Amino acid sequence: MNETSIVVVDYHKGNLSSVVRGLTRAGAHAFASDDPDAIASADGIVLPGVGSFYDAISYMAEHGQDRAVIEATHGGKGTPFLGICLGLQLLFERGDEGVPADAPTVPAPDPRGTGLDAGSIFEADGTRWVRGLAVLPGSCTRLESARLKVPHVGWDQVHITEHGRPCPLLEGFAEGSNVYFTHSYALGADVDEDDVAGVTHYARNFASVAARGSVFGCQFHPEKSSAHGHTILRNFVRLCS
């Protein structure tokens, strides 16, 4: 039987080796690539969590990786996809992390930037946004707290939602499991609750696991989350088989 082939998308913003190693331990033939053709032809796609929203989506849009992911995943009906940390955030419609103050904007038909290409900068709700992959609806914004340290770094709990209980990515993943986070931005309250499989509270409640069809995302780093993270990666490899 052929080994499951999973591509880790390389958008040239950090070291991807820990993600590749984690997927390999979970039973996949995992490799990093920046080639849109490799992304389009793999059995599974992982978008890792390094860099800022603006930098990552700008590179992906400039090099055709955005279209490869969007077309391959087909809104959750195509190639299995796992976004990790920033990779989860990029699945959504808009983010405001790292958007240059002097970059030109384009007119947006609505506050979500519907119809704009990934990487487009637009203004809405008094904020400068950059358009994400828009596979799922919703925004990504900074965690704000006068009491807690931001970024949110360390081990924290994931609470499984009603939508998340039958989620195949979370099979064998216990309610309240502690996993490893490192982030300053998180999904906002405008995310569709039907796409939220797990939630975490730090500064505010945010979706820490998203799922729709064959598209999944984790705000935490499964490759750094010991046995609980290995469960996530093993489940994803199985879904790609």
PDB file of C-alpha atoms in Angstrom:
ATOM      1  CA  MET A   1       0.000   0.000   0.000  1.00  0.00           C
ATOM      2  CA  ASN A   2       1.343   3.446  -0.901  1.00  0.00           C
ATOM      3  CA  GLU A   3       2.350   5.693   1.990  1.00  0.00           C
ATOM      4  CA  THR A   4       0.128   8.723   2.548  1.00  0.00           C
ATOM      5  CA  SER A   5       1.755  11.835   1.066  1.00  0.00           C
ATOM      6  CA  ILE A   6       1.278  15.052   3.064  1.00  0.00           C
ATOM      7  CA  VAL A   7       2.764  18.373   1.978  1.00  0.00           C
ATOM      8  CA  VAL A   8       3.698  21.004   4.566  1.00  0.00           C
ATOM      9  CA  VAL A   9       3.293  24.335   2.789  1.00  0.00           C
ATOM     10  CA  ASP A  10       6.530  26.312   2.843  1.00  0.00           C
ATOM     11  CA  TYR A  11       5.849  30.054   2.655  1.00  0.00           C
ATOM     12  CA  HIS A  12       9.463  30.824   3.617  1.00  0.00           C
ATOM     13  CA  LYS A  13       8.785  32.222   7.093  1.00  0.00           C
ATOM     14  CA  GLY A  14      10.278  29.651   9.445  1.00  0.00           C
ATOM     15  CA  ASN A  15      11.557  26.169  10.202  1.00  0.00           C
ATOM     16  CA  LEU A  16       9.024  23.485   9.278  1.00  0.00           C
ATOM     17  CA  SER A  17      11.055  20.481  10.379  1.00  0.00           C
ATOM     18  CA  SER A  18       9.138  19.828  13.624  1.00  0.00           C
ATOM     19  CA  VAL A  19       5.838  19.611  11.717  1.00  0.00           C
ATOM     20  CA  VAL A  20       7.360  17.286   9.112  1.00  0.00           C
ATOM     21  CA  ARG A  21       8.811  15.077  11.868  1.00  0.00           C
ATOM     22  CA  GLY A  22       5.496  14.958  13.738  1.00  0.00           C
ATOM     23  CA  LEU A  23       3.601  13.849  10.631  1.00  0.00           C
ATOM     24  CA  THR A  24       6.285  11.289   9.846  1.00  0.00           C
ATOM     25  CA  ARG A  25       5.969   9.811  13.347  1.00  0.00           C
ATOM     26  CA  ALA A  26       2.209   9.672  12.763  1.00  0.00           C
ATOM     27  CA  GLY A  27       2.773   7.440   9.723  1.00  0.00           C
ATOM     28  CA  ALA A  28       2.833   9.777   6.718  1.00  0.00           C
ATOM     29  CA  HIS A  29       5.341  10.525   4.003  1.00  0.00           C
ATOM     30  CA  ALA A  30       5.610  14.206   4.929  1.00  0.00           C
ATOM     31  CA  PHE A  31       7.637  16.815   3.081  1.00  0.00           C
ATOM     32  CA  ALA A  32       7.872  20.606   2.890  1.00  0.00           C
ATOM     33  CA  SER A  33       7.341  22.344  -0.454  1.00  0.00           C
ATOM     34  CA  ASP A  34       6.627  25.804  -1.829  1.00  0.00           C
ATOM     35  CA  ASP A  35       5.466  24.382  -5.185  1.00  0.00           C
ATOM     36  CA  PRO A  36       1.742  24.901  -5.937  1.00  0.00           C
ATOM     37  CA  ASP A  37       1.743  21.716  -8.046  1.00  0.00           C
ATOM     38  CA  ALA A  38       3.023  19.694  -5.088  1.00  0.00           C
ATOM     39  CA  ILE A  39       0.322  21.237  -2.893  1.00  0.00           C
ATOM     40  CA  ALA A  40      -2.379  20.402  -5.437  1.00  0.00           C
ATOM     41  CA  SER A  41      -1.318  16.762  -5.860  1.00  0.00           C
ATOM     42  CA  ALA A  42      -0.688  15.669  -2.240  1.00  0.00           C
ATOM     43  CA  ASP A  43      -3.023  13.387  -0.293  1.00  0.00           C
ATOM     44  CA  GLY A  44      -3.137  15.979   2.488  1.00  0.00           C
ATOM     45  CA  ILE A  45      -2.097  19.586   3.070  1.00  0.00           C
ATOM     46  CA  VAL A  46      -0.731  21.112   6.273  1.00  0.00           C
ATOM     47  CA  LEU A  47      -0.361  24.890   6.593  1.00  0.00           C
ATOM     48  CA  PRO A  48       2.043  25.546   9.481  1.00  0.00           C
ATOM     49  CA  GLY A  49       2.139  28.391  11.978  1.00  0.00           C
ATOM     50  CA  VAL A  50       5.073  30.727  11.447  1.00  0.00           C
ATOM     51  CA  GLY A  51       5.216  34.490  10.727  1.00  0.00           C
ATOM     52  CA  SER A  52       2.428  37.070  10.613  1.00  0.00           C
ATOM     53  CA  PHE A  53      -0.928  36.936   8.825  1.00  0.00           C
ATOM     54  CA  TYR A  54       0.008  39.651   6.319  1.00  0.00           C
ATOM     55  CA  ASP A  55       3.468  38.303   5.490  1.00  0.00           C
ATOM     56  CA  ALA A  56       2.257  34.725   5.092  1.00  0.00           C
ATOM     57  CA  ILE A  57      -0.802  35.408   2.930  1.00  0.00           C
ATOM     58  CA  SER A  58       1.151  37.908   0.806  1.00  0.00           C
ATOM     59  CA  TYR A  59       3.766  35.272  -0.019  1.00  0.00           C
ATOM     60  CA  MET A  60       1.129  32.633  -0.683  1.00  0.00           C
ATOM     61  CA  ALA A  61      -0.795  34.940  -3.024  1.00  0.00           C
ATOM     62  CA  GLU A  62       2.311  36.079  -4.879  1.00  0.00           C
ATOM     63  CA  HIS A  63       3.469  32.509  -5.541  1.00  0.00           C
ATOM     64  CA  GLY A  64       0.149  30.807  -6.317  1.00  0.00           C
ATOM     65  CA  GLN A  65      -0.042  28.781  -3.108  1.00  0.00           C
ATOM     66  CA  ASP A  66      -3.346  30.417  -2.160  1.00  0.00           C
ATOM     67  CA  ARG A  67      -5.123  29.182  -5.284  1.00  0.00           C
ATOM     68  CA  ALA A  68      -3.608  25.718  -4.902  1.00  0.00           C
ATOM     69  CA  VAL A  69      -4.966  25.411  -1.353  1.00  0.00           C
ATOM     70  CA  ILE A  70      -8.376  26.913  -2.145  1.00  0.00           C
ATOM     71  CA  GLU A  71      -8.915  24.710  -5.187  1.00  0.00           C
ATOM     72  CA  ALA A  72      -7.605  21.523  -3.559  1.00  0.00           C
ATOM     73  CA  THR A  73      -9.678  21.855  -0.383  1.00  0.00           C
ATOM     74  CA  HIS A  74     -12.862  22.791  -2.272  1.00  0.00           C
ATOM     75  CA  GLY A  75     -14.512  24.324   0.781  1.00  0.00           C
ATOM     76  CA  GLY A  76     -14.125  21.186   2.890  1.00  0.00           C
ATOM     77  CA  LYS A  77     -15.131  18.705   0.181  1.00  0.00           C
ATOM     78  CA  GLY A  78     -11.687  18.057  -1.268  1.00  0.00           C
ATOM     79  CA  THR A  79      -8.174  17.259  -0.078  1.00  0.00           C
ATOM     80  CA  PRO A  80      -7.893  17.009   3.729  1.00  0.00           C
ATOM     81  CA  PHE A  81      -6.305  20.155   5.168  1.00  0.00           C
ATOM     82  CA  LEU A  82      -4.873  20.975   8.594  1.00  0.00           C
ATOM     83  CA  GLY A  83      -3.958  24.536   9.564  1.00  0.00           C
ATOM     84  CA  ILE A  84      -1.678  24.932  12.588  1.00  0.00           C
ATOM     85  CA  CYS A  85      -1.639  28.177  14.629  1.00  0.00           C
ATOM     86  CA  LEU A  86      -1.292  30.901  11.958  1.00  0.00           C
ATOM     87  CA  GLY A  87      -2.243  28.239   9.422  1.00  0.00           C
ATOM     88  CA  LEU A  88      -5.640  27.998  11.116  1.00  0.00           C
ATOM     89  CA  GLN A  89      -6.071  31.771  11.067  1.00  0.00           C
ATOM     90  CA  LEU A  90      -5.238  32.027   7.360  1.00  0.00           C
ATOM     91  CA  LEU A  91      -8.214  29.770   6.568  1.00  0.00           C
ATOM     92  CA  PHE A  92     -10.525  32.646   7.466  1.00  0.00           C
ATOM     93  CA  GLU A  93     -11.651  35.773   5.637  1.00  0.00           C
ATOM     94  CA  ARG A  94      -9.591  38.529   7.173  1.00  0.00           C
ATOM     95  CA  GLY A  95      -6.857  39.373   9.667  1.00  0.00           C
ATOM     96  CA  ASP A  96      -5.202  42.589  10.831  1.00  0.00           C
ATOM     97  CA  GLU A  97      -1.813  41.277  11.956  1.00  0.00           C
ATOM     98  CA  GLY A  98       1.158  42.991  10.317  1.00  0.00           C
ATOM     99  CA  VAL A  99      -0.833  45.012   7.769  1.00  0.00           C
ATOM    100  CA  PRO A 100       1.388  47.951   6.703  1.00  0.00           C
ATOM    101  CA  ALA A 101      -0.063  51.353   7.557  1.00  0.00           C
ATOM    102  CA  ASP A 102       1.088  52.854   4.253  1.00  0.00           C
ATOM    103  CA  ALA A 103       0.075  50.055   1.875  1.00  0.00           C
ATOM    104  CA  PRO A 104      -2.662  50.926  -0.655  1.00  0.00           C
ATOM    105  CA  THR A 105      -6.143  49.548  -0.059  1.00  0.00           C
ATOM    106  CA  VAL A 106      -8.750  48.257  -2.495  1.00  0.00           C
ATOM    107  CA  PRO A 107     -12.504  48.914  -2.264  1.00  0.00           C
ATOM    108  CA  ALA A 108     -14.318  46.132  -0.433  1.00  0.00           C
ATOM    109  CA  PRO A 109     -17.920  45.174  -1.233  1.00  0.00           C
ATOM    110  CA  ASP A 110     -18.586  44.385   2.446  1.00  0.00           C
ATOM    111  CA  PRO A 111     -16.685  44.314   5.778  1.00  0.00           C
ATOM    112  CA  ARG A 112     -15.527  40.742   5.160  1.00  0.00           C
ATOM    113  CA  GLY A 113     -13.895  41.586   1.860  1.00  0.00           C
ATOM    114  CA  THR A 114     -16.075  39.118  -0.039  1.00  0.00           C
ATOM    115  CA  GLY A 115     -14.804  38.496  -3.541  1.00  0.00           C
ATOM    116  CA  LEU A 116     -11.371  40.048  -2.986  1.00  0.00           C
ATOM    117  CA  ASP A 117      -8.257  38.050  -3.770  1.00  0.00           C
ATOM    118  CA  ALA A 118      -6.168  36.655  -0.929  1.00  0.00           C
ATOM    119  CA  GLY A 119      -3.599  39.221   0.168  1.00  0.00           C
ATOM    120  CA  SER A 120      -5.779  42.223  -0.729  1.00  0.00           C
ATOM    121  CA  ILE A 121      -5.719  45.050   1.832  1.00  0.00           C
ATOM    122  CA  PHE A 122      -9.014  46.783   2.594  1.00  0.00           C
ATOM    123  CA  GLU A 123     -10.597  48.952   5.282  1.00  0.00           C
ATOM    124  CA  ALA A 124     -13.675  48.003   7.301  1.00  0.00           C
ATOM    125  CA  ASP A 125     -14.939  48.578  10.835  1.00  0.00           C
ATOM    126  CA  GLY A 126     -12.244  51.233  11.325  1.00  0.00           C
ATOM    127  CA  THR A 127      -9.461  48.672  10.747  1.00  0.00           C
ATOM    128  CA  ARG A 128      -7.050  47.858   7.935  1.00  0.00           C
ATOM    129  CA  TRP A 129      -7.497  44.191   7.038  1.00  0.00           C
ATOM    130  CA  VAL A 130      -5.804  41.747   4.717  1.00  0.00           C
ATOM    131  CA  ARG A 131      -7.902  39.103   2.992  1.00  0.00           C
ATOM    132  CA  GLY A 132      -7.121  35.524   3.971  1.00  0.00           C
ATOM    133  CA  LEU A 133      -7.857  32.287   2.129  1.00  0.00           C
ATOM    134  CA  ALA A 134     -11.546  32.724   3.014  1.00  0.00           C
ATOM    135  CA  VAL A 135     -12.235  28.995   3.061  1.00  0.00           C
ATOM    136  CA  LEU A 136     -14.199  29.670   6.270  1.00  0.00           C
ATOM    137  CA  PRO A 137     -16.033  32.838   7.397  1.00  0.00           C
ATOM    138  CA  GLY A 138     -14.670  34.993  10.190  1.00  0.00           C
ATOM    139  CA  SER A 139     -11.870  37.252  11.397  1.00  0.00           C
ATOM    140  CA  CYS A 140      -8.576  36.996  13.262  1.00  0.00           C
ATOM    141  CA  THR A 141      -7.668  39.729  15.752  1.00  0.00           C
ATOM    142  CA  ARG A 142      -5.175  40.357  18.545  1.00  0.00           C
ATOM    143  CA  LEU A 143      -5.712  39.025  22.044  1.00  0.00           C
ATOM    144  CA  GLU A 144      -6.066  41.990  24.407  1.00  0.00           C
ATOM    145  CA  SER A 145      -5.695  41.801  28.182  1.00  0.00           C
ATOM    146  CA  ALA A 146      -4.710  44.205  30.939  1.00  0.00           C
ATOM    147  CA  ARG A 147      -4.093  41.299  33.326  1.00  0.00           C
ATOM    148  CA  LEU A 148      -2.663  38.441  31.272  1.00  0.00           C
ATOM    149  CA  LYS A 149       0.553  38.390  29.296  1.00  0.00           C
ATOM    150  CA  VAL A 150       0.236  38.468  25.511  1.00  0.00           C
ATOM    151  CA  PRO A 151       1.461  36.504  23.615  1.00  0.00           C
ATOM    152  CA  HIS A 152      -0.285  33.500  25.086  1.00  0.00           C
ATOM    153  CA  VAL A 153       2.548  30.999  25.509  1.00  0.00           C
ATOM    154  CA  GLY A 154       2.343  27.639  27.240  1.00  0.00           C
ATOM    155  CA  TRP A 155      -0.009  24.768  27.982  1.00  0.00           C
ATOM    156  CA  ASP A 156      -3.746  25.373  28.100  1.00  0.00           C
ATOM    157  CA  GLN A 157      -6.984  23.432  27.821  1.00  0.00           C
ATOM    158  CA  VAL A 158      -9.155  22.701  24.814  1.00  0.00           C
ATOM    159  CA  HIS A 159     -12.872  22.268  25.534  1.00  0.00           C
ATOM    160  CA  ILE A 160     -14.712  20.270  22.906  1.00  0.00           C
ATOM    161  CA  THR A 161     -17.951  21.770  21.587  1.00  0.00           C
ATOM    162  CA  GLU A 162     -21.082  19.884  20.600  1.00  0.00           C
ATOM    163  CA  HIS A 163     -19.955  20.254  16.982  1.00  0.00           C
ATOM    164  CA  GLY A 164     -16.561  18.872  17.938  1.00  0.00           C
ATOM    165  CA  ARG A 165     -17.729  15.683  19.627  1.00  0.00           C
ATOM    166  CA  PRO A 166     -18.131  13.732  16.354  1.00  0.00           C
ATOM    167  CA  CYS A 167     -15.170  15.497  14.693  1.00  0.00           C
ATOM    168  CA  PRO A 168     -12.798  12.843  13.271  1.00  0.00           C
ATOM    169  CA  LEU A 169      -9.751  15.011  13.974  1.00  0.00           C
ATOM    170  CA  LEU A 170     -10.584  14.830  17.710  1.00  0.00           C
ATOM    171  CA  GLU A 171     -11.169  11.076  17.955  1.00  0.00           C
ATOM    172  CA  GLY A 172      -9.471   9.922  21.158  1.00  0.00           C
ATOM    173  CA  PHE A 173      -8.688  13.512  22.190  1.00  0.00           C
ATOM    174  CA  ALA A 174     -10.046  13.940  25.719  1.00  0.00           C
ATOM    175  CA  GLU A 175     -12.170  16.894  26.796  1.00  0.00           C
ATOM    176  CA  GLY A 176     -10.021  19.475  28.578  1.00  0.00           C
ATOM    177  CA  SER A 177      -6.728  18.156  27.216  1.00  0.00           C
ATOM    178  CA  ASN A 178      -3.751  20.454  27.715  1.00  0.00           C
ATOM    179  CA  VAL A 179      -1.858  21.391  24.569  1.00  0.00           C
ATOM    180  CA  TYR A 180       0.853  23.896  23.685  1.00  0.00           C
ATOM    181  CA  PHE A 181      -0.006  27.413  22.486  1.00  0.00           C
ATOM    182  CA  THR A 182       2.137  30.327  21.354  1.00  0.00           C
ATOM    183  CA  HIS A 183       0.193  33.175  19.730  1.00  0.00           C
ATOM    184  CA  SER A 184      -0.870  36.804  20.056  1.00  0.00           C
ATOM    185  CA  TYR A 185      -3.825  36.621  17.627  1.00  0.00           C
ATOM    186  CA  ALA A 186      -6.873  34.393  17.636  1.00  0.00           C
ATOM    187  CA  LEU A 187     -10.175  33.861  15.844  1.00  0.00           C
ATOM    188  CA  GLY A 188     -12.915  36.354  16.641  1.00  0.00           C
ATOM    189  CA  ALA A 189     -16.544  36.114  17.699  1.00  0.00           C
ATOM    190  CA  ASP A 190     -17.744  36.334  14.068  1.00  0.00           C
ATOM    191  CA  VAL A 191     -16.581  32.783  13.298  1.00  0.00           C
ATOM    192  CA  ASP A 192     -19.517  30.485  12.464  1.00  0.00           C
ATOM    193  CA  GLU A 193     -20.260  28.370  15.551  1.00  0.00           C
ATOM    194  CA  ASP A 194     -20.881  25.384  13.272  1.00  0.00           C
ATOM    195  CA  ASP A 195     -17.182  25.534  12.318  1.00  0.00           C
ATOM    196  CA  VAL A 196     -15.951  25.526  15.940  1.00  0.00           C
ATOM    197  CA  ALA A 197     -14.949  22.107  17.296  1.00  0.00           C
ATOM    198  CA  GLY A 198     -12.969  23.266  20.334  1.00  0.00           C
ATOM    199  CA  VAL A 199     -12.610  26.437  22.414  1.00  0.00           C
ATOM    200  CA  THR A 200     -10.014  27.837  24.790  1.00  0.00           C
ATOM    201  CA  HIS A 201     -10.173  30.810  27.141  1.00  0.00           C
ATOM    202  CA  TYR A 202      -7.230  33.174  27.447  1.00  0.00           C
ATOM    203  CA  ALA A 203      -8.005  36.905  27.522  1.00  0.00           C
ATOM    204  CA  ARG A 204     -11.252  35.914  25.762  1.00  0.00           C
ATOM    205  CA  ASN A 205     -12.945  32.804  24.449  1.00  0.00           C
ATOM    206  CA  PHE A 206     -11.616  31.803  21.040  1.00  0.00           C
ATOM    207  CA  ALA A 207     -11.953  28.864  18.702  1.00  0.00           C
ATOM    208  CA  SER A 208      -8.912  26.648  19.221  1.00  0.00           C
ATOM    209  CA  VAL A 209     -10.107  23.891  16.861  1.00  0.00           C
ATOM    210  CA  ALA A 210     -12.055  24.520  13.657  1.00  0.00           C
ATOM    211  CA  ALA A 211     -13.593  21.909  11.383  1.00  0.00           C
ATOM    212  CA  ARG A 212     -15.738  21.829   8.275  1.00  0.00           C
ATOM    213  CA  GLY A 213     -15.846  18.678   6.182  1.00  0.00           C
ATOM    214  CA  SER A 214     -12.256  17.740   5.375  1.00  0.00           C
ATOM    215  CA  VAL A 215     -10.850  21.137   6.467  1.00  0.00           C
ATOM    216  CA  PHE A 216      -9.449  21.405   9.997  1.00  0.00           C
ATOM    217  CA  GLY A 217      -7.375  23.823  12.030  1.00  0.00           C
ATOM    218  CA  CYS A 218      -5.749  24.008  15.480  1.00  0.00           C
ATOM    219  CA  GLN A 219      -4.670  27.222  17.192  1.00  0.00           C
ATOM    220  CA  PHE A 220      -2.248  25.161  19.261  1.00  0.00           C
ATOM    221  CA  HIS A 221       0.794  23.287  17.958  1.00  0.00           C
ATOM    222  CA  PRO A 222       0.055  19.541  17.843  1.00  0.00           C
ATOM    223  CA  GLU A 223       3.665  18.828  16.863  1.00  0.00           C
ATOM    224  CA  LYS A 224       4.726  20.318  20.248  1.00  0.00           C
ATOM    225  CA  SER A 225       1.856  18.932  22.339  1.00  0.00           C
ATOM    226  CA  SER A 226       3.171  15.495  23.327  1.00  0.00           C
ATOM    227  CA  ALA A 227       0.697  12.582  23.271  1.00  0.00           C
ATOM    228  CA  HIS A 228      -2.410  14.748  22.772  1.00  0.00           C
ATOM    229  CA  GLY A 229      -0.841  16.410  19.761  1.00  0.00           C
ATOM    230  CA  HIS A 230       0.267  13.064  18.353  1.00  0.00           C
ATOM    231  CA  THR A 231      -3.372  11.948  18.529  1.00  0.00           C
ATOM    232  CA  ILE A 232      -4.363  14.924  16.373  1.00  0.00           C
ATOM    233  CA  LEU A 233      -1.639  14.252  13.798  1.00  0.00           C
ATOM    234  CA  ARG A 234      -2.369  10.519  13.701  1.00  0.00           C
ATOM    235  CA  ASN A 235      -6.057  11.224  13.110  1.00  0.00           C
ATOM    236  CA  PHE A 236      -5.214  13.639  10.302  1.00  0.00           C
ATOM    237  CA  VAL A 237      -2.900  11.135   8.601  1.00  0.00           C
ATOM    238  CA  ARG A 238      -5.674   8.560   8.774  1.00  0.00           C
ATOM    239  CA  LEU A 239      -8.118  11.026   7.191  1.00  0.00           C
ATOM    240  CA  CYS A 240      -5.667  11.551   4.312  1.00  0.00           C
ATOM    241  CA  SER A 241      -5.262   7.832   3.630  1.00  0.00           C
TER     242      SER A 241
END
